[in-house]
Short mmCIF file of C-alpha atoms in Angstrom, two decimals:
data_model
loop_
_atom_site.label_atom_id
_atom_site.label_comp_id
_atom_site.label_asym_id
_atom_site.label_seq_id
_atom_site.Cartn_x
_atom_site.Cartn_y
_atom_site.Cartn_z
CA MET A 19 220.42 52.79 1.31
CA GLN A 20 222.81 53.04 4.25
CA THR A 21 222.06 50.65 7.09
CA PRO A 22 220.80 50.44 9.75
CA TYR A 23 217.24 51.33 8.89
CA TYR A 24 213.72 50.21 9.65
CA LEU A 25 211.83 49.25 6.51
CA ILE A 26 208.05 49.38 6.69
CA ASP A 27 206.45 47.42 3.85
CA LYS A 28 202.93 48.63 3.07
CA ALA A 29 202.18 45.44 1.13
CA ARG A 30 202.81 43.45 4.35
CA LEU A 31 200.94 45.99 6.46
CA LEU A 32 197.84 45.94 4.28
CA PRO A 33 196.60 42.38 5.06
CA ASN A 34 196.49 43.22 8.77
CA LEU A 35 194.50 46.37 8.05
CA GLU A 36 192.09 44.51 5.79
CA LYS A 37 191.34 42.04 8.60
CA ILE A 38 190.75 44.94 10.98
CA ALA A 39 188.31 46.50 8.52
CA TRP A 40 186.54 43.16 8.01
CA LEU A 41 186.11 42.77 11.75
CA ARG A 42 184.69 46.28 12.05
CA GLU A 43 182.19 45.59 9.27
CA ASN A 44 181.05 42.25 10.69
CA SER A 45 181.06 42.99 14.41
CA GLY A 46 180.36 46.70 14.68
CA ALA A 47 183.45 47.10 16.89
CA LYS A 48 185.70 50.07 16.20
CA SER A 49 189.49 49.72 16.19
CA LEU A 50 191.92 52.30 17.54
CA LEU A 51 195.66 52.07 16.90
CA ALA A 52 197.60 51.73 20.18
CA LEU A 53 200.35 54.32 19.79
CA LYS A 54 202.35 52.83 22.67
CA CYS A 55 203.10 49.94 20.29
CA PHE A 56 203.55 51.76 16.99
CA ALA A 57 203.68 55.48 16.31
CA THR A 58 205.47 55.85 12.97
CA TRP A 59 203.11 58.44 11.54
CA SER A 60 204.42 58.32 7.98
CA VAL A 61 202.08 55.37 7.33
CA PHE A 62 199.09 56.77 9.24
CA ASP A 63 197.52 57.93 5.98
CA LEU A 64 197.13 54.29 4.92
CA MET A 65 196.21 52.99 8.36
CA SER A 66 193.52 55.58 8.96
CA ASP A 67 191.61 54.29 5.91
CA TYR A 68 191.07 51.00 7.77
CA MET A 69 190.94 52.07 11.43
CA ASP A 70 188.83 54.45 13.50
CA GLY A 71 191.45 56.47 15.33
CA THR A 72 194.11 56.16 18.03
CA THR A 73 194.48 55.47 21.72
CA SER A 74 197.35 56.74 23.81
CA SER A 75 199.25 56.44 27.06
CA SER A 76 200.62 59.96 27.44
CA LEU A 77 200.13 63.58 26.46
CA TYR A 78 202.55 63.38 23.55
CA GLU A 79 200.82 60.31 22.11
CA VAL A 80 197.46 62.07 22.42
CA ARG A 81 198.80 65.01 20.43
CA LEU A 82 200.35 62.77 17.81
CA GLY A 83 197.09 60.90 17.32
CA LYS A 84 195.09 64.11 17.04
CA GLU A 85 197.51 65.76 14.63
CA LYS A 86 198.50 62.82 12.42
CA PHE A 87 195.70 60.21 12.43
CA ALA A 88 192.16 60.83 11.19
CA GLY A 89 189.29 59.68 13.39
CA GLU A 90 188.77 59.49 17.13
CA THR A 91 191.46 60.26 19.69
CA HIS A 92 191.22 58.46 23.03
CA ALA A 93 193.40 59.66 25.88
CA TYR A 94 194.55 57.38 28.68
CA SER A 95 197.34 57.68 31.21
CA VAL A 96 198.22 55.84 34.39
CA ALA A 97 198.23 59.32 35.94
CA TYR A 98 197.76 62.80 34.52
CA ALA A 99 199.77 65.70 35.91
CA ASP A 100 198.08 68.98 36.80
CA HIS A 101 200.07 70.91 34.22
CA GLU A 102 199.10 68.63 31.30
CA ILE A 103 195.42 67.86 31.80
CA ALA A 104 194.17 70.89 29.84
CA GLU A 105 196.27 69.94 26.81
CA VAL A 106 195.20 66.29 27.06
CA LEU A 107 191.56 67.36 26.98
CA GLU A 108 192.19 69.75 24.11
CA HIS A 109 193.57 66.98 21.92
CA SER A 110 191.21 64.13 22.83
CA ASP A 111 187.65 63.09 22.04
CA LYS A 112 187.44 60.77 25.03
CA ILE A 113 189.51 60.71 28.20
CA LEU A 114 190.01 57.58 30.30
CA PHE A 115 191.11 57.81 33.90
CA ASN A 116 193.10 55.05 35.56
CA SER A 117 191.59 55.57 39.00
CA ILE A 118 188.54 56.98 40.72
CA GLY A 119 190.90 59.36 42.49
CA GLN A 120 192.05 60.88 39.19
CA LEU A 121 188.48 60.99 37.89
CA GLN A 122 187.42 62.98 40.93
CA LYS A 123 190.52 65.17 40.94
CA PHE A 124 189.90 66.30 37.37
CA ALA A 125 186.10 66.21 37.52
CA ASP A 126 185.74 69.96 37.07
CA ALA A 127 188.43 70.23 34.40
CA SER A 128 186.87 67.42 32.35
CA GLU A 129 183.26 68.50 32.81
CA GLY A 130 181.43 68.12 29.50
CA HIS A 131 184.13 65.81 28.08
CA ILE A 132 183.39 62.15 27.29
CA ARG A 133 184.92 60.30 30.22
CA GLY A 134 185.77 56.69 30.96
CA LEU A 135 187.50 54.61 33.62
CA ARG A 136 189.97 51.76 33.37
CA VAL A 137 188.88 48.56 35.11
CA ASN A 138 191.22 45.79 36.22
CA PRO A 139 189.31 42.49 36.00
CA GLY A 140 192.00 40.56 37.86
CA VAL A 141 192.77 38.12 35.04
CA SER A 142 195.02 38.37 31.99
CA THR A 143 196.83 36.28 29.40
CA SER A 144 200.29 37.75 29.96
CA GLU A 145 203.11 35.20 30.22
CA PHE A 146 205.44 37.81 31.70
CA ASP A 147 205.02 39.26 35.18
CA LEU A 148 206.62 42.47 33.93
CA ALA A 149 203.76 43.04 31.48
CA ASP A 150 200.88 41.49 33.44
CA PRO A 151 198.24 44.18 34.11
CA ALA A 152 196.51 41.82 36.57
CA ARG A 153 199.64 41.06 38.62
CA PRO A 154 199.31 41.28 42.42
CA PHE A 155 199.04 44.85 43.73
CA SER A 156 198.56 46.17 40.18
CA ARG A 157 198.11 49.91 39.83
CA LEU A 158 196.44 49.53 36.43
CA GLY A 159 192.76 50.30 36.87
CA GLU A 160 190.02 49.99 39.48
CA HIS A 161 188.99 46.50 40.56
CA ASP A 162 185.96 46.84 42.89
CA PRO A 163 182.58 46.70 41.07
CA ALA A 164 180.80 48.41 43.97
CA GLU A 165 183.19 51.37 44.00
CA ILE A 166 182.97 51.70 40.21
CA ALA A 167 179.17 51.68 40.41
CA GLN A 168 179.31 54.66 42.76
CA VAL A 169 180.90 56.84 40.07
CA ALA A 170 179.02 55.36 37.10
CA GLU A 171 177.04 58.59 36.61
CA GLN A 172 180.27 60.52 36.05
CA ILE A 173 181.45 58.36 33.14
CA SER A 174 180.01 56.84 29.98
CA GLY A 175 182.56 54.12 29.26
CA LEU A 176 184.94 51.54 30.68
CA MET A 177 188.21 50.12 29.42
CA PHE A 178 189.37 46.55 30.11
CA HIS A 179 192.90 45.80 28.96
CA ASN A 180 193.84 42.26 29.96
CA ASN A 181 194.66 40.46 26.71
CA CYS A 182 198.40 40.21 26.12
CA GLU A 183 199.76 38.38 23.07
CA ASN A 184 196.50 36.41 23.11
CA ASP A 185 196.02 34.37 19.95
CA ASP A 186 193.52 31.98 21.59
CA PHE A 187 189.90 32.95 20.92
CA ASP A 188 188.56 30.52 23.53
CA ARG A 189 190.73 32.16 26.20
CA PHE A 190 189.47 35.60 25.11
CA ASP A 191 185.88 34.35 25.25
CA GLU A 192 186.44 32.88 28.71
CA MET A 193 187.91 36.09 30.13
CA LEU A 194 185.17 38.23 28.60
CA ALA A 195 182.61 35.98 30.28
CA LEU A 196 184.39 36.55 33.61
CA ILE A 197 184.23 40.31 33.00
CA GLU A 198 180.52 40.09 32.24
CA ASP A 199 179.88 38.04 35.36
CA ARG A 200 181.71 40.44 37.64
CA PHE A 201 181.07 43.82 36.04
CA GLY A 202 177.93 43.23 33.96
CA ALA A 203 175.70 45.43 36.10
CA VAL A 204 177.88 48.52 35.64
CA ILE A 205 178.55 47.72 31.97
CA HIS A 206 174.77 47.98 31.41
CA LYS A 207 175.01 51.63 32.52
CA MET A 208 177.69 52.50 29.94
CA ASP A 209 177.52 53.77 26.34
CA TRP A 210 180.85 52.34 25.22
CA ILE A 211 183.34 49.69 26.29
CA SER A 212 186.96 49.29 25.21
CA LEU A 213 188.30 45.75 25.39
CA GLY A 214 191.86 47.01 24.91
CA GLY A 215 194.58 45.50 22.79
CA GLY A 216 196.64 42.32 22.78
CA ILE A 217 194.11 40.23 20.85
CA HIS A 218 196.14 38.73 18.03
CA PHE A 219 193.19 38.45 15.67
CA THR A 220 195.17 39.19 12.52
CA GLY A 221 197.31 36.09 13.01
CA GLU A 222 197.21 33.13 10.64
CA GLY A 223 194.22 30.90 11.30
CA TYR A 224 192.57 33.10 13.93
CA PRO A 225 188.76 32.52 13.90
CA LEU A 226 187.76 36.05 12.94
CA ASP A 227 184.15 35.02 12.35
CA ARG A 228 183.81 33.74 15.93
CA LEU A 229 185.39 36.91 17.31
CA ALA A 230 183.04 39.07 15.24
CA ALA A 231 180.00 37.17 16.48
CA ARG A 232 181.15 37.41 20.12
CA LEU A 233 181.79 41.14 19.93
CA LYS A 234 178.48 41.78 18.18
CA SER A 235 176.60 39.76 20.79
CA PHE A 236 178.37 41.58 23.64
CA ALA A 237 177.50 44.97 22.15
CA GLN A 238 173.86 44.05 21.69
CA THR A 239 173.51 42.55 25.16
CA TYR A 240 174.74 45.69 26.91
CA GLY A 241 173.76 48.33 24.37
CA VAL A 242 177.31 49.63 24.00
CA GLN A 243 179.74 50.61 21.27
CA VAL A 244 182.71 48.25 21.50
CA TYR A 245 186.26 49.44 20.88
CA LEU A 246 189.38 47.38 20.32
CA GLU A 247 192.89 48.82 20.63
CA PRO A 248 195.13 46.75 18.33
CA GLY A 249 198.83 47.46 18.42
CA GLU A 250 200.86 44.50 17.25
CA ALA A 251 197.77 43.04 15.55
CA ALA A 252 197.86 46.03 13.21
CA ILE A 253 201.56 45.88 12.30
CA THR A 254 202.83 42.33 12.87
CA GLY A 255 205.16 41.27 10.07
CA ALA A 256 205.05 44.69 8.43
CA ALA A 257 208.59 45.92 9.10
CA THR A 258 212.19 44.76 9.22
CA LEU A 259 215.39 46.13 10.69
CA GLU A 260 217.97 46.14 7.92
CA VAL A 261 221.60 45.78 9.07
CA THR A 262 225.07 45.09 7.68
CA VAL A 263 227.76 42.76 9.02
CA LEU A 264 230.80 44.84 10.03
CA ASP A 265 233.14 42.16 11.37
CA THR A 266 233.35 38.44 12.11
CA MET A 267 235.13 36.56 14.91
CA HIS A 268 235.33 33.08 16.36
CA ASN A 269 235.36 32.38 20.09
CA GLY A 270 233.93 28.90 20.43
CA LYS A 271 231.15 30.04 18.10
CA ASN A 272 231.02 32.00 14.87
CA LEU A 273 230.31 35.62 15.75
CA ALA A 274 229.10 38.37 13.40
CA ILE A 275 228.95 41.99 14.54
CA VAL A 276 226.39 44.22 12.81
CA ASP A 277 225.91 47.98 12.62
CA SER A 278 222.97 47.95 15.01
CA SER A 279 222.29 47.14 18.65
CA ILE A 280 219.59 45.11 20.35
CA GLU A 281 219.93 47.39 23.39
CA ALA A 282 219.30 50.47 21.29
CA HIS A 283 217.12 49.25 18.42
CA MET A 284 215.17 46.15 19.55
CA LEU A 285 215.01 46.73 23.29
CA ASP A 286 212.03 44.47 24.00
CA LEU A 287 214.11 41.44 23.06
CA ILE A 288 216.45 42.16 25.96
CA ILE A 289 213.60 42.94 28.34
CA TYR A 290 211.82 39.65 27.61
CA ARG A 291 214.96 37.65 26.79
CA GLU A 292 213.78 36.56 23.37
CA PRO A 293 215.81 36.22 20.16
CA ALA A 294 215.25 38.29 17.05
CA LYS A 295 213.74 36.66 13.96
CA ILE A 296 215.49 35.97 10.68
CA ALA A 297 213.83 34.20 7.76
CA PRO A 298 214.82 31.78 6.41
CA ASN A 299 216.67 30.43 9.42
CA THR A 300 218.15 27.40 7.64
CA GLY A 301 221.51 26.19 6.40
CA ASP A 302 224.66 24.42 7.53
CA HIS A 303 226.37 27.46 9.03
CA GLU A 304 225.40 28.67 12.50
CA TRP A 305 226.27 32.20 13.55
CA MET A 306 225.64 34.32 16.61
CA ILE A 307 224.60 37.81 15.49
CA CYS A 308 225.89 40.49 17.84
CA GLY A 309 225.23 44.20 18.23
CA LYS A 310 227.97 46.82 18.12
CA SER A 311 227.40 48.36 21.55
CA CYS A 312 229.71 47.66 24.49
CA LEU A 313 226.99 45.74 26.35
CA ALA A 314 228.28 42.17 26.63
CA GLY A 315 224.80 40.72 26.14
CA ASP A 316 224.03 42.78 23.05
CA ILE A 317 223.10 39.65 21.07
CA PHE A 318 220.33 39.34 18.48
CA GLY A 319 220.41 35.55 18.62
CA GLU A 320 221.85 32.50 16.88
CA PHE A 321 220.76 31.73 13.33
CA ARG A 322 221.58 29.37 10.48
CA PHE A 323 222.74 30.47 7.03
CA ALA A 324 223.49 28.79 3.71
CA ALA A 325 227.05 30.19 3.67
CA PRO A 326 229.51 31.68 6.17
CA LEU A 327 228.88 35.33 6.95
CA LYS A 328 231.41 37.99 6.01
CA ALA A 329 231.79 41.72 6.40
CA GLY A 330 229.45 43.57 4.06
CA ASP A 331 226.65 40.96 4.17
CA ARG A 332 223.15 42.36 4.65
CA LEU A 333 220.71 40.87 7.17
CA SER A 334 217.02 41.55 7.86
CA PHE A 335 215.49 41.14 11.29
CA GLN A 336 211.75 40.49 11.08
CA ASP A 337 208.91 42.03 13.11
CA ALA A 338 210.75 45.26 13.82
CA ALA A 339 207.72 47.52 14.17
CA GLY A 340 205.76 46.77 17.34
CA TYR A 341 207.30 47.93 20.63
CA THR A 342 210.57 48.37 18.75
CA MET A 343 210.61 51.67 16.90
CA VAL A 344 208.87 53.40 19.82
CA LYS A 345 211.59 52.18 22.22
CA LYS A 346 214.71 52.93 20.21
CA ASN A 347 217.34 54.94 22.06
CA TRP A 348 220.78 56.46 21.76
CA PHE A 349 222.71 54.00 23.98
CA ASN A 350 226.46 54.17 23.22
CA GLY A 351 225.69 56.84 20.64
CA VAL A 352 225.05 54.10 18.07
CA LYS A 353 223.51 55.64 14.99
CA MET A 354 219.74 55.59 15.14
CA PRO A 355 218.25 53.52 12.31
CA SER A 356 216.73 55.57 9.53
CA ILE A 357 213.09 54.95 8.59
CA ALA A 358 212.13 53.88 5.08
CA ILE A 359 208.82 52.86 3.54
CA ARG A 360 208.21 50.45 0.69
CA GLU A 361 205.12 51.71 -1.10
CA LEU A 362 202.45 49.45 -2.55
CA ASP A 363 204.02 49.87 -6.00
CA GLY A 364 207.34 48.50 -4.69
CA THR A 365 209.27 51.76 -4.58
CA VAL A 366 211.25 52.52 -1.44
CA ARG A 367 211.56 56.01 -0.01
CA LEU A 368 213.57 57.30 2.92
CA VAL A 369 211.31 59.27 5.26
CA ARG A 370 213.67 60.01 8.15
CA ASP A 371 217.38 59.95 8.77
CA PHE A 372 219.07 60.62 12.09
CA ASP A 373 222.49 62.15 12.61
CA TYR A 374 224.81 63.54 15.28
CA ASP A 375 222.66 66.63 15.76
CA ASP A 376 219.72 64.44 16.77
CA PHE A 377 221.95 62.60 19.26
CA ALA A 378 223.22 65.87 20.75
CA ALA A 379 219.73 67.37 20.87
CA ALA A 380 218.45 64.46 22.98
CA LEU A 381 220.79 65.59 25.78
CA SER A 382 222.09 68.89 27.03
#
C-alpha cells in the first residue's frame, strides 16, 4: 500500500474497548467517545459495541455521532451560533451549554430537550497551559456554585472536564472530592453528571477496580447517572502512521526525509513540542527523521536503528490516532495520508484515499 497512510489495528483497539466495557459493567458509568480526539467512523461499528455513544464539540461532530455511532449523542460547544442551534438539537439526545448566558439565550429553542451545563471546578491535571481548562480567566464553563444553583431547575445534568492525560487514580480521586465539596449541593439536584475525558484508565497498571468503586459510590451518593468521555483512553496504541524514507542527508547528524509531515499529519507534536514514537527505538545508528514540508522545524524526532536508513525504508510512527487524524491538514499540499484498517482476522483494507481533487476542494 502506498505511503503515507494511517493504519488502525482493531486487534490493538479491542483491549481498550474491553476495559471500557468492564468499567461500565462494574461501575454503572456510561462511556461516550470524545469525537474531538478521534472521529474515524470506519471503526465505529466495533467501538459502538463497547461504548454508549458520542460526545462532541461542534455541530459537525454532533451530526457525525448521530449518523455513524449507535447510542446516545451528547452535544457540547463553547458557544452555539443562532443559525446552528436547531440542527444541533435535531441531532442530539442531550445538549450541554458552556455558560448560563447561552443556556438562557437558547432556553426557548431547547425547551423539552435534556439540558446540561459545563462547570469549571478551578483545578485540573493539565501540564500544558495551552490545554488547561482551569487556567486563569478560563472561558470553559461556569465556576460559581451559587449562580449555577439559580438555574438548576432549567437543567438536569452537569459536565466537569478537568482531567487531562491523567493516569493517576489518586489525583482523580482528590479532584473529584474537591468537586463534591464545592458543588455537592447542586449535584444532588441533578439526574446525570459527566466527568469528562482525560482519565487514562485503559493504561497499563491503572487500578480499574478502584476507579469502578469510586464512580459507583459517587453515583449512589448523589443519585445520578455518571458519564465518562474517553478519547485517547479509547484509542491509545491502536494506530500508526506508515511512512517511507525518500532521501537521506548528513549535516552534523544523520537526516532522513520521509513522505509525510509533522506539521500536516501529527500536528499535536509541534503544538506540545514532543517527539513522535517509534518502537523499537534501539540500535547503534541514530537518525533524525524529518518531514517533507518546507517548515524548518518539521521534525518527527531522533531515533535509533539497527542499521543506517536508506531511501525506500518503511517506518511506523506509533499512537497516530488521538488528536492526530482529526487535526491533519493540507499544509504545503503534502499528500494527505490514506486511511487503512487491519481487521481482527489480520487482513488490511484501504477505506479512504485522498488525491488532488480533495486538496483543491478544501479551498476555492
